[in-house]
Amino acid sequence: MDKIRFFDTTLRDGEQSPGCSMSAEEKLNFAIQLERLGVNTIEAGFAASSPGDFESVREIGQKIKNSTVVSLCRASKNDIDSAVKALFDAKNWGIHTFISTSELHMKHKLQMEPNEVKSMAIAAVERAKKVTDNVEFSPEDATRSDPKFLVDILSETVRAGATILNIPDTVGYTTPEEMFELITRLKNEVHNADKVIFSVHCHNDLGLGVANSLAAVRAGARQIECTINGIGERAGNASLEELVMALKTRQEYYGFECDIVTEQLFPSSKLLTQITGVDVQPNKAIVGANAFAHEAGIHQDGMLKNRQTYEIMTPESVGVKQTSLVMGKHSGRHAFKDKLTSLGYTDVTDDVIENAFGKFKVLADKKKHVYDEDIIALVDDSLIIDNKVNAINLKSLKVFAGTGEPQRAEMTLDVFGEVKKASETGDGPVDAIFKCIKKLYPHDVNLQLYQVHAVTEGTDAQATVSVRIEENGKTTVGQAADTDTLVASANAYINALNKMIIKRTKTAPEMQFESSKGENQKLKGI
């Protein structure tokens, strides 16, 4: 099969997104991930734009061995010389030069005549060709340019030595039908079109970036310029992960392969969000939190019988660990029972399940998101009531807080019928309280969540505290309310521990679906 080359411009066009700038070290780390992902070309930056970008392009060029590294350049002597200087010692490198070709851009931005623009494009390609055979030319705003002028300037740049012709939909204006017609025309009319690679760079202003890119592929383009998570100027670029999985999932239709390691798509997306702090929307295709999540009862029932009923690709194929059955008001008994089994409740009676399911439906009507921990709480509360007694009970608590000295907690607990006392200092009063509990009842759990909510307004408001802990893959959630936030904190943690003590008696089977996991919360300074 023919291969589609992927040209990733996350480090150049993507970084131009508001709030997405990266340090040199972050750009290098991400470039290494892009190489691991298998992209053919990495546009490392704009070497002439700043000394920092120059050094970043140079360092990426030195470290990357398998992917080709290029720098973007305006059609000017200084830009091309800066890029050559930054990349000359790189193993695989090239030059990507561009100039605007639409009447609007030439008149108002460049204030140049078409012949002047064409002359600059030819000179830029010729200058780059003297030092590298890998020269790409882009006529900026191509989709709003006169097609005849496009054929003319592209033909001249091919004669000057360009090996890749990139057609940018710079402002996301075109449609798939128009893109197909344009690429078809250029391939038929540009000089030596069969000797060069046609590429596309589609922006997403009308939400058509991926569709336009795929239309170009059908017309003969063999390189797609795109970004991870679709980040970029304004509404962003065509999304690499969506393009790759469209070609892979519908391979019989498109008939193309690529070098992308699809299992690295989700890790690449997550690394980018960690670097930039910009999350993807939950319903984002391929890498969004809901991409492999199912809530509707009919869908969940189908998924439990055969995944292909509602998934056209496996989550594992893109690097997502497992499918998630999201429990909500639309979920049915079948999915609820399966969820209990995956959470380790293999020995509960039908009566318990029915009772818990009824409570779950009431809760689901009140909450947008029902987590595994909510379901665990519904069942565990019943088990605790059946046992008539908690293993650990708070008898008394005093907390000393303020400036000038460490915060200290004095606590008395009833632990399996034995009254114990302890005093501990901590980095914050909550830290001191939790240290007392751990001293009086030694245990080793991971604190995943500590959250405080005021039930009512005012300084006398009752506080509800939620605590989630994890031990050997099992999680429990404890909650408590009190007008004293610190007392509520102690009781919530103890409540979670009591539930964990009960859960230790159960052995969870291998989970089919991934439980939701909270971010680790630090107690420092609380």
Coordinates of C-alpha atoms in Angstrom, one line a residue:
M1 CA 0.0 0.0 0.0
D2 CA 1.0 3.6 -0.4
K3 CA 2.1 5.4 2.8
I4 CA 0.9 8.7 4.1
R5 CA 3.7 10.7 5.7
F6 CA 2.9 12.6 8.9
F7 CA 4.5 16.0 9.4
D8 CA 3.9 17.2 13.0
T9 CA 3.9 20.9 13.7
T10 CA 2.9 20.8 17.3
L11 CA 6.2 22.4 18.3
R12 CA 5.8 25.3 15.8
D13 CA 2.2 26.0 14.8
G14 CA 0.8 24.2 17.9
E15 CA 3.0 26.3 20.2
Q16 CA 1.5 29.4 18.8
S17 CA -1.8 28.6 20.5
P18 CA -2.5 31.1 23.4
G19 CA -1.2 29.5 26.6
C20 CA 0.7 26.7 24.8
S21 CA 4.3 28.1 24.7
M22 CA 6.9 25.6 25.8
S23 CA 10.4 25.8 27.2
A24 CA 13.4 24.4 25.3
E25 CA 13.5 21.4 27.6
E26 CA 9.8 20.8 27.2
K27 CA 10.0 21.0 23.4
L28 CA 12.9 18.5 23.4
N29 CA 11.0 16.1 25.6
F30 CA 8.0 16.3 23.3
A31 CA 10.1 15.9 20.2
I32 CA 11.5 12.7 21.6
Q33 CA 7.9 11.5 22.2
L34 CA 7.0 12.4 18.6
E35 CA 9.9 10.3 17.4
R36 CA 8.6 7.5 19.6
L37 CA 5.2 8.0 18.0
G38 CA 6.7 7.5 14.6
V39 CA 6.1 10.9 12.9
N40 CA 8.0 11.3 9.7
T41 CA 8.8 15.0 10.1
I42 CA 9.0 17.2 13.1
E43 CA 8.7 20.9 12.5
A44 CA 10.8 22.0 15.5
G45 CA 10.2 25.7 15.4
F46 CA 11.0 29.0 13.6
A47 CA 14.7 29.3 14.0
A48 CA 14.9 33.0 13.0
S49 CA 12.1 34.1 15.3
S50 CA 14.2 34.3 18.5
P51 CA 17.6 33.1 20.0
G52 CA 15.6 30.7 22.2
D53 CA 13.8 29.1 19.2
F54 CA 17.1 28.9 17.3
E55 CA 18.7 26.9 20.2
S56 CA 15.6 24.7 20.6
V57 CA 15.6 23.8 16.9
R58 CA 19.3 23.1 17.0
E59 CA 19.1 20.9 20.0
I60 CA 16.1 18.9 18.7
G61 CA 18.0 18.5 15.4
Q62 CA 21.0 17.1 17.3
K63 CA 19.0 14.6 19.5
I64 CA 16.4 13.3 17.0
K65 CA 17.8 10.5 14.8
N66 CA 14.8 8.8 13.1
S67 CA 12.4 11.6 12.2
T68 CA 13.4 14.4 9.9
V69 CA 13.6 17.8 11.7
V70 CA 12.8 21.0 9.8
S71 CA 12.5 24.7 10.6
L72 CA 9.9 27.0 9.2
C73 CA 11.3 30.0 7.2
R74 CA 9.9 33.0 5.5
A75 CA 11.1 33.3 1.9
S76 CA 14.0 35.5 3.0
K77 CA 17.8 35.1 3.1
N78 CA 18.1 35.7 6.8
D79 CA 15.4 33.1 7.8
I80 CA 16.9 30.4 5.6
D81 CA 20.4 31.1 6.8
S82 CA 19.3 30.9 10.4
A83 CA 17.5 27.6 9.8
V84 CA 20.6 26.1 8.0
K85 CA 22.9 27.2 10.8
A86 CA 20.6 25.6 13.4
L87 CA 20.2 22.3 11.6
F88 CA 23.3 21.9 9.5
D89 CA 24.8 19.2 11.8
A90 CA 21.5 17.3 12.3
K91 CA 21.3 13.8 11.1
N92 CA 18.0 14.2 9.1
W93 CA 16.9 17.7 8.4
G94 CA 15.2 20.0 5.9
I95 CA 14.0 23.5 5.2
H96 CA 10.3 24.6 5.0
T97 CA 9.9 28.0 3.4
F98 CA 6.7 29.9 2.6
I99 CA 5.2 33.1 1.3
S100 CA 1.6 34.3 0.9
T101 CA 0.0 33.9 -2.5
S102 CA -3.7 35.0 -2.1
E103 CA -4.6 38.4 -3.5
L104 CA -5.7 39.5 0.0
H105 CA -2.4 38.6 1.6
M106 CA -0.2 39.9 -1.2
K107 CA -2.0 43.3 -1.3
H108 CA -2.6 44.0 2.4
K109 CA 0.1 42.0 4.2
L110 CA 3.0 41.8 1.9
Q111 CA 2.1 44.9 -0.2
M112 CA 3.8 43.2 -3.2
E113 CA 2.9 42.3 -6.8
P114 CA 2.5 38.6 -7.8
N115 CA 5.7 38.6 -9.8
E116 CA 7.6 39.9 -6.8
V117 CA 6.2 37.2 -4.7
K118 CA 7.0 34.5 -7.2
S119 CA 10.6 35.8 -7.5
M120 CA 11.1 35.7 -3.7
A121 CA 9.7 32.1 -3.6
I122 CA 12.1 30.9 -6.3
A123 CA 15.1 32.6 -4.7
A124 CA 14.2 31.1 -1.3
V125 CA 13.9 27.6 -2.6
E126 CA 17.2 27.9 -4.7
R127 CA 19.0 29.2 -1.6
A128 CA 17.8 26.3 0.5
K129 CA 18.5 23.8 -2.2
K130 CA 22.2 24.7 -2.1
V131 CA 22.5 23.0 1.3
T132 CA 19.8 20.3 1.4
D133 CA 17.8 18.2 -0.9
N134 CA 14.8 18.3 1.5
V135 CA 13.1 21.6 0.6
E136 CA 9.4 22.2 1.2
F137 CA 7.5 25.2 -0.2
S138 CA 4.2 26.4 1.1
P139 CA 2.0 29.1 -0.7
E140 CA 0.3 30.6 2.4
D141 CA -3.4 31.0 2.1
A142 CA -3.4 28.7 -0.9
T143 CA -7.1 27.9 -0.7
R144 CA -8.0 31.5 -1.2
S145 CA -5.4 32.0 -3.9
D146 CA -6.0 32.2 -7.7
P147 CA -5.6 28.6 -8.9
K148 CA -3.8 29.7 -12.0
F149 CA -1.2 31.7 -10.0
L150 CA -0.8 28.7 -7.7
V151 CA 0.0 26.4 -10.6
D152 CA 2.5 29.0 -11.9
I153 CA 4.4 29.6 -8.6
L154 CA 4.4 25.9 -7.6
S155 CA 5.8 25.0 -11.0
E156 CA 8.6 27.5 -10.7
T157 CA 9.5 26.4 -7.2
V158 CA 9.6 22.8 -8.4
R159 CA 12.1 23.9 -11.2
A160 CA 14.0 25.7 -8.4
G161 CA 14.4 22.5 -6.5
A162 CA 11.4 22.1 -4.1
T163 CA 10.7 18.4 -3.4
I164 CA 7.5 18.9 -1.3
L165 CA 4.7 21.2 -2.2
N166 CA 2.5 22.0 0.8
I167 CA -1.0 23.4 0.3
P168 CA -2.1 25.3 3.4
D169 CA -5.7 26.1 4.2
T170 CA -4.4 28.8 6.4
V171 CA -7.6 30.2 7.7
G172 CA -9.7 27.0 7.6
Y173 CA -11.9 28.4 4.8
T174 CA -12.2 25.6 2.3
T175 CA -14.5 22.5 2.1
P176 CA -13.6 18.8 1.4
E177 CA -15.0 19.1 -2.1
E178 CA -13.0 22.2 -2.9
M179 CA -9.9 20.7 -1.4
F180 CA -10.3 17.6 -3.5
E181 CA -10.7 19.6 -6.7
L182 CA -7.7 21.9 -5.9
I183 CA -5.3 19.0 -5.2
T184 CA -6.5 17.2 -8.3
R185 CA -5.9 20.3 -10.5
L186 CA -2.5 21.0 -9.0
K187 CA -1.4 17.4 -9.6
N188 CA -2.5 17.6 -13.2
E189 CA -1.1 21.0 -14.0
V190 CA 2.0 21.7 -11.9
H191 CA 5.3 21.1 -13.6
N192 CA 6.8 17.6 -12.8
A193 CA 3.9 17.0 -10.2
D194 CA 4.7 13.3 -10.3
K195 CA 8.2 14.0 -9.1
V196 CA 7.2 15.8 -5.9
I197 CA 5.2 15.0 -2.8
F198 CA 2.0 17.0 -2.3
S199 CA 1.2 17.9 1.3
V200 CA -1.7 19.7 3.1
H201 CA -1.9 21.8 6.2
C202 CA -5.5 22.4 7.2
H203 CA -6.7 24.7 10.0
N204 CA -9.9 24.0 11.8
D205 CA -11.8 27.3 11.8
L206 CA -14.9 25.7 10.4
G207 CA -14.3 22.3 12.1
L208 CA -13.3 20.8 8.7
G209 CA -9.5 20.4 9.3
V210 CA -9.6 16.6 9.4
A211 CA -12.2 16.2 6.6
N212 CA -10.2 18.6 4.3
S213 CA -7.0 16.7 4.9
L214 CA -8.6 13.3 4.1
A215 CA -10.1 14.8 1.0
A216 CA -6.7 15.9 -0.1
V217 CA -5.3 12.4 0.5
R218 CA -8.0 11.0 -1.7
A219 CA -7.0 13.5 -4.4
G220 CA -3.3 12.5 -4.3
A221 CA -1.7 14.2 -1.4
R222 CA 0.8 12.0 0.4
Q223 CA 1.8 14.1 3.4
I224 CA -0.4 15.6 6.1
E225 CA 0.7 18.4 8.4
C226 CA -1.1 18.4 11.7
T227 CA -0.7 18.6 15.5
I228 CA -1.3 16.5 18.6
N229 CA -4.7 17.3 20.1
G230 CA -5.3 19.6 17.1
I231 CA -3.7 22.6 18.9
G232 CA -2.7 25.6 16.9
E233 CA -3.6 29.2 15.9
R234 CA -7.2 30.2 16.5
A235 CA -9.4 27.0 16.3
G236 CA -6.3 24.9 15.8
N237 CA -5.1 22.4 13.2
A238 CA -6.2 19.0 11.9
S239 CA -5.7 16.5 14.7
L240 CA -3.0 13.9 14.1
E241 CA -4.6 11.3 16.2
E242 CA -8.0 11.6 14.4
L243 CA -6.3 11.5 11.0
V244 CA -4.2 8.4 11.9
M245 CA -7.1 6.4 13.3
A246 CA -9.4 7.4 10.4
L247 CA -6.9 6.0 8.0
K248 CA -6.3 2.9 10.1
T249 CA -10.0 2.2 11.0
R250 CA -11.2 2.8 7.4
Q251 CA -8.1 1.3 5.7
E252 CA -10.2 -0.7 3.3
Y253 CA -11.8 2.6 2.1
Y254 CA -8.7 4.8 2.0
G255 CA -6.1 2.1 1.2
F256 CA -3.1 3.7 2.9
E257 CA -0.7 2.8 5.7
C258 CA 1.5 5.0 7.8
D259 CA 4.5 4.7 10.2
I260 CA 2.6 6.0 13.3
V261 CA 2.7 3.7 16.3
T262 CA -0.9 4.1 17.3
E263 CA -0.4 2.9 20.8
Q264 CA 1.6 6.1 21.4
L265 CA -1.3 8.4 20.5
F266 CA -2.8 8.7 24.0
P267 CA 0.6 9.0 25.7
S268 CA 1.5 11.8 23.3
S269 CA -1.8 13.6 24.0
K270 CA -1.3 13.2 27.8
L271 CA 2.3 14.5 27.7
L272 CA 1.2 17.6 25.7
T273 CA -1.6 18.4 28.2
Q274 CA 0.9 18.0 31.0
I275 CA 3.4 20.3 29.3
T276 CA 0.9 23.0 28.3
G277 CA -1.7 22.6 31.0
V278 CA -4.4 22.7 28.3
D279 CA -6.8 19.7 28.6
V280 CA -8.7 18.3 25.7
Q281 CA -12.5 18.4 25.8
P282 CA -14.0 15.2 27.2
N283 CA -15.8 14.3 24.0
K284 CA -12.6 14.8 21.9
A285 CA -12.2 11.9 19.4
I286 CA -9.6 9.2 20.1
V287 CA -8.0 10.8 23.2
G288 CA -10.9 12.5 25.1
A289 CA -12.0 11.2 28.5
N290 CA -15.3 10.0 27.0
A291 CA -13.9 8.5 23.8
F292 CA -14.1 5.0 25.2
A293 CA -16.8 5.6 27.9
H294 CA -20.3 4.4 27.8
E295 CA -23.2 5.4 30.0
A296 CA -26.5 4.6 28.2
G297 CA -28.0 1.3 29.4
I298 CA -28.6 0.0 25.9
H299 CA -25.0 0.7 24.9
Q300 CA -23.6 -0.8 28.1
D301 CA -25.6 -4.0 27.6
G302 CA -24.3 -4.2 24.0
M303 CA -20.7 -3.6 25.1
L304 CA -20.9 -6.4 27.7
K305 CA -22.0 -8.8 25.0
N306 CA -19.6 -7.7 22.2
R307 CA -17.4 -4.6 22.3
Q308 CA -17.8 -4.1 18.5
T309 CA -21.4 -3.2 19.0
Y310 CA -20.4 0.3 20.0
E311 CA -16.7 0.6 19.5
I312 CA -15.1 0.8 16.1
M313 CA -11.6 0.6 17.5
T314 CA -10.2 -0.8 20.7
P315 CA -9.0 1.6 23.4
E316 CA -5.7 -0.4 23.6
S317 CA -5.0 0.4 20.0
V318 CA -4.5 4.1 20.8
G319 CA -2.8 3.6 24.1
V320 CA -5.8 3.9 26.4
K321 CA -5.7 1.2 29.1
Q322 CA -9.3 0.0 29.1
T323 CA -12.9 0.8 28.2
S324 CA -14.9 2.5 30.9
L325 CA -18.6 1.8 31.6
V326 CA -19.7 5.2 33.1
M327 CA -22.4 4.7 35.6
G328 CA -25.2 7.3 35.4
K329 CA -28.9 7.7 35.4
H330 CA -29.1 6.0 32.0
S331 CA -27.3 2.8 33.2
G332 CA -29.3 -0.4 33.6
R333 CA -29.2 -3.3 36.1
H334 CA -27.0 -5.5 33.9
A335 CA -24.2 -2.8 33.8
F336 CA -24.7 -2.1 37.5
K337 CA -24.2 -5.7 38.5
D338 CA -21.2 -6.0 36.2
K339 CA -19.7 -2.9 37.8
L340 CA -20.2 -4.4 41.3
T341 CA -18.4 -7.6 40.1
S342 CA -15.5 -5.6 38.7
L343 CA -15.3 -3.7 42.0
G344 CA -14.9 -7.0 43.9
Y345 CA -18.5 -7.6 45.1
T346 CA -18.8 -11.2 44.0
D347 CA -20.6 -12.5 47.1
V348 CA -23.4 -10.0 47.6
T349 CA -27.0 -11.2 47.4
D350 CA -29.6 -10.2 44.8
D351 CA -31.4 -8.3 47.6
V352 CA -28.3 -6.2 48.3
I353 CA -27.8 -5.5 44.6
E354 CA -31.4 -4.5 44.1
N355 CA -31.3 -2.3 47.2
A356 CA -28.1 -0.7 46.1
F357 CA -29.4 -0.2 42.5
G358 CA -32.4 1.7 43.8
K359 CA -30.2 4.0 45.8
F360 CA -27.9 4.4 42.8
K361 CA -30.7 5.5 40.6
V362 CA -31.8 8.1 43.2
L363 CA -28.1 9.3 43.5
A364 CA -27.7 9.4 39.7
D365 CA -30.7 11.8 39.4
K366 CA -28.9 14.2 41.7
K367 CA -25.3 14.0 40.4
K368 CA -23.9 14.5 37.0
H369 CA -21.1 12.0 37.6
V370 CA -21.4 8.9 39.6
Y371 CA -18.0 7.4 40.3
D372 CA -17.0 3.9 41.3
E373 CA -16.4 5.3 44.8
D374 CA -20.1 6.4 45.0
I375 CA -21.2 2.9 44.2
I376 CA -18.8 1.4 46.6
A377 CA -20.2 3.7 49.3
L378 CA -23.7 2.6 48.6
V379 CA -22.8 -1.1 49.1
D380 CA -20.3 -0.6 51.9
D381 CA -22.7 1.5 54.0
S382 CA -25.1 -1.4 54.0
L383 CA -22.3 -3.8 55.0
I384 CA -21.3 -1.5 57.8
I385 CA -24.9 -1.4 59.1
D386 CA -25.1 -5.2 58.9
N387 CA -22.0 -5.4 61.1
K388 CA -23.6 -3.0 63.6
V389 CA -20.2 -1.6 64.6
N390 CA -17.3 0.3 63.2
A391 CA -13.8 -1.0 63.9
I392 CA -12.6 2.5 64.6
N393 CA -14.5 5.3 66.3
L394 CA -13.4 8.9 67.2
K395 CA -13.8 9.6 70.9
S396 CA -12.2 13.1 71.2
L397 CA -10.1 15.5 69.2
K398 CA -8.2 18.7 70.1
V399 CA -6.3 20.7 67.5
F400 CA -3.8 23.5 68.1
A401 CA -3.1 25.7 65.1
G402 CA -1.8 29.2 64.5
T403 CA 1.4 31.0 63.7
G404 CA 4.8 30.6 65.3
E405 CA 4.7 26.9 66.0
P406 CA 3.9 23.6 64.3
Q407 CA 0.2 22.6 64.2
R408 CA -0.6 19.8 66.7
A409 CA -3.5 17.3 67.2
E410 CA -4.4 15.3 70.3
M411 CA -6.7 12.4 69.6
T412 CA -8.5 9.6 71.3
L413 CA -9.7 6.6 69.3
D414 CA -11.6 3.4 70.0
V415 CA -9.8 0.8 67.9
F416 CA -11.5 -2.6 68.0
G417 CA -12.7 -1.8 71.5
E418 CA -9.4 -0.5 72.8
V419 CA -9.2 3.2 73.7
K420 CA -5.9 4.7 72.5
K421 CA -4.5 8.3 72.7
A422 CA -1.9 10.1 70.5
S423 CA -0.4 13.5 69.9
E424 CA 1.2 14.4 66.6
T425 CA 2.4 17.6 64.8
G426 CA 2.1 18.1 61.1
D427 CA 2.4 20.5 58.2
G428 CA -1.1 21.8 58.7
P429 CA -3.8 20.7 61.2
V430 CA -5.3 18.1 58.8
D431 CA -1.9 16.5 58.3
A432 CA -1.5 16.3 62.1
I433 CA -4.9 14.7 62.5
F434 CA -4.2 12.0 59.9
K435 CA -0.8 11.3 61.4
C436 CA -2.6 10.6 64.8
I437 CA -5.0 8.2 63.1
K438 CA -2.1 6.4 61.4
K439 CA -0.2 6.2 64.7
L440 CA -3.2 4.8 66.6
Y441 CA -4.2 2.4 63.8
P442 CA -1.0 1.6 61.8
H443 CA -1.9 1.2 58.1
D444 CA -0.4 1.9 54.6
V445 CA -2.9 3.4 52.2
N446 CA -2.6 6.1 49.5
L447 CA -4.6 9.2 50.0
Q448 CA -6.1 10.0 46.6
L449 CA -8.6 12.7 47.5
Y450 CA -9.3 15.2 50.3
Q451 CA -12.1 17.6 49.6
V452 CA -14.1 20.0 51.7
H453 CA -17.5 21.5 50.7
A454 CA -19.6 24.0 52.7
V455 CA -23.2 22.8 52.9
T456 CA -24.6 26.2 53.6
E457 CA -23.4 29.8 53.5
G458 CA -21.8 31.8 56.4
T459 CA -19.1 31.2 58.9
D460 CA -21.2 28.8 60.8
A461 CA -21.7 26.6 57.7
Q462 CA -21.6 22.8 58.1
A463 CA -18.7 21.3 56.2
T464 CA -18.9 18.0 54.4
V465 CA -15.5 16.4 53.9
S466 CA -14.8 13.6 51.4
V467 CA -11.7 11.3 51.7
R468 CA -10.7 8.7 49.1
I469 CA -8.0 6.1 50.0
E470 CA -6.5 3.3 48.0
E471 CA -4.8 0.0 49.1
N472 CA -3.6 -2.7 46.7
G473 CA -5.9 -1.5 43.9
K474 CA -9.0 -1.2 46.2
T475 CA -10.5 2.2 46.9
T476 CA -12.9 3.4 49.5
V477 CA -14.5 6.8 50.1
G478 CA -15.4 8.2 53.5
Q479 CA -17.6 11.2 54.1
A480 CA -18.5 13.2 57.3
A481 CA -20.2 16.4 58.1
D482 CA -19.7 18.8 61.0
T483 CA -19.6 22.5 61.7
D484 CA -16.0 21.9 62.7
T485 CA -14.1 21.1 59.5
L486 CA -11.3 19.4 61.4
V487 CA -13.7 17.0 63.2
A488 CA -15.4 16.3 59.8
S489 CA -11.9 15.6 58.3
A490 CA -11.1 13.1 61.1
N491 CA -14.4 11.3 60.8
A492 CA -14.3 11.1 57.0
Y493 CA -10.8 9.5 57.1
I494 CA -12.0 7.1 59.8
N495 CA -15.1 6.3 57.8
A496 CA -12.9 5.4 54.7
L497 CA -10.7 3.2 56.9
N498 CA -13.7 1.3 58.3
K499 CA -14.8 0.6 54.8
M500 CA -11.3 -0.5 53.8
I501 CA -11.2 -3.0 56.7
I502 CA -14.4 -4.6 55.4
K503 CA -13.2 -4.6 51.8
R504 CA -10.0 -6.5 52.8
T505 CA -12.1 -9.5 53.3
K506 CA -13.1 -9.5 49.6
T507 CA -10.8 -10.6 46.7
A508 CA -11.4 -8.5 43.6
P509 CA -11.2 -10.4 40.3
E510 CA -9.3 -9.1 37.3
M511 CA -11.1 -6.0 36.3
Q512 CA -12.6 -5.7 32.9
F513 CA -13.1 -2.0 33.0
E514 CA -11.0 0.7 34.4
S515 CA -12.1 2.4 37.7
S516 CA -11.9 6.1 37.8
K517 CA -8.9 7.4 39.6
G518 CA -8.6 10.7 41.4
E519 CA -5.5 12.9 41.3
N520 CA -3.2 12.6 44.3
Q521 CA -4.0 15.4 46.7
K522 CA -1.4 16.9 49.1
L523 CA -2.2 17.8 52.6
K524 CA 0.7 20.2 53.0
G525 CA -0.4 23.5 54.4
I526 CA -4.1 22.5 54.8

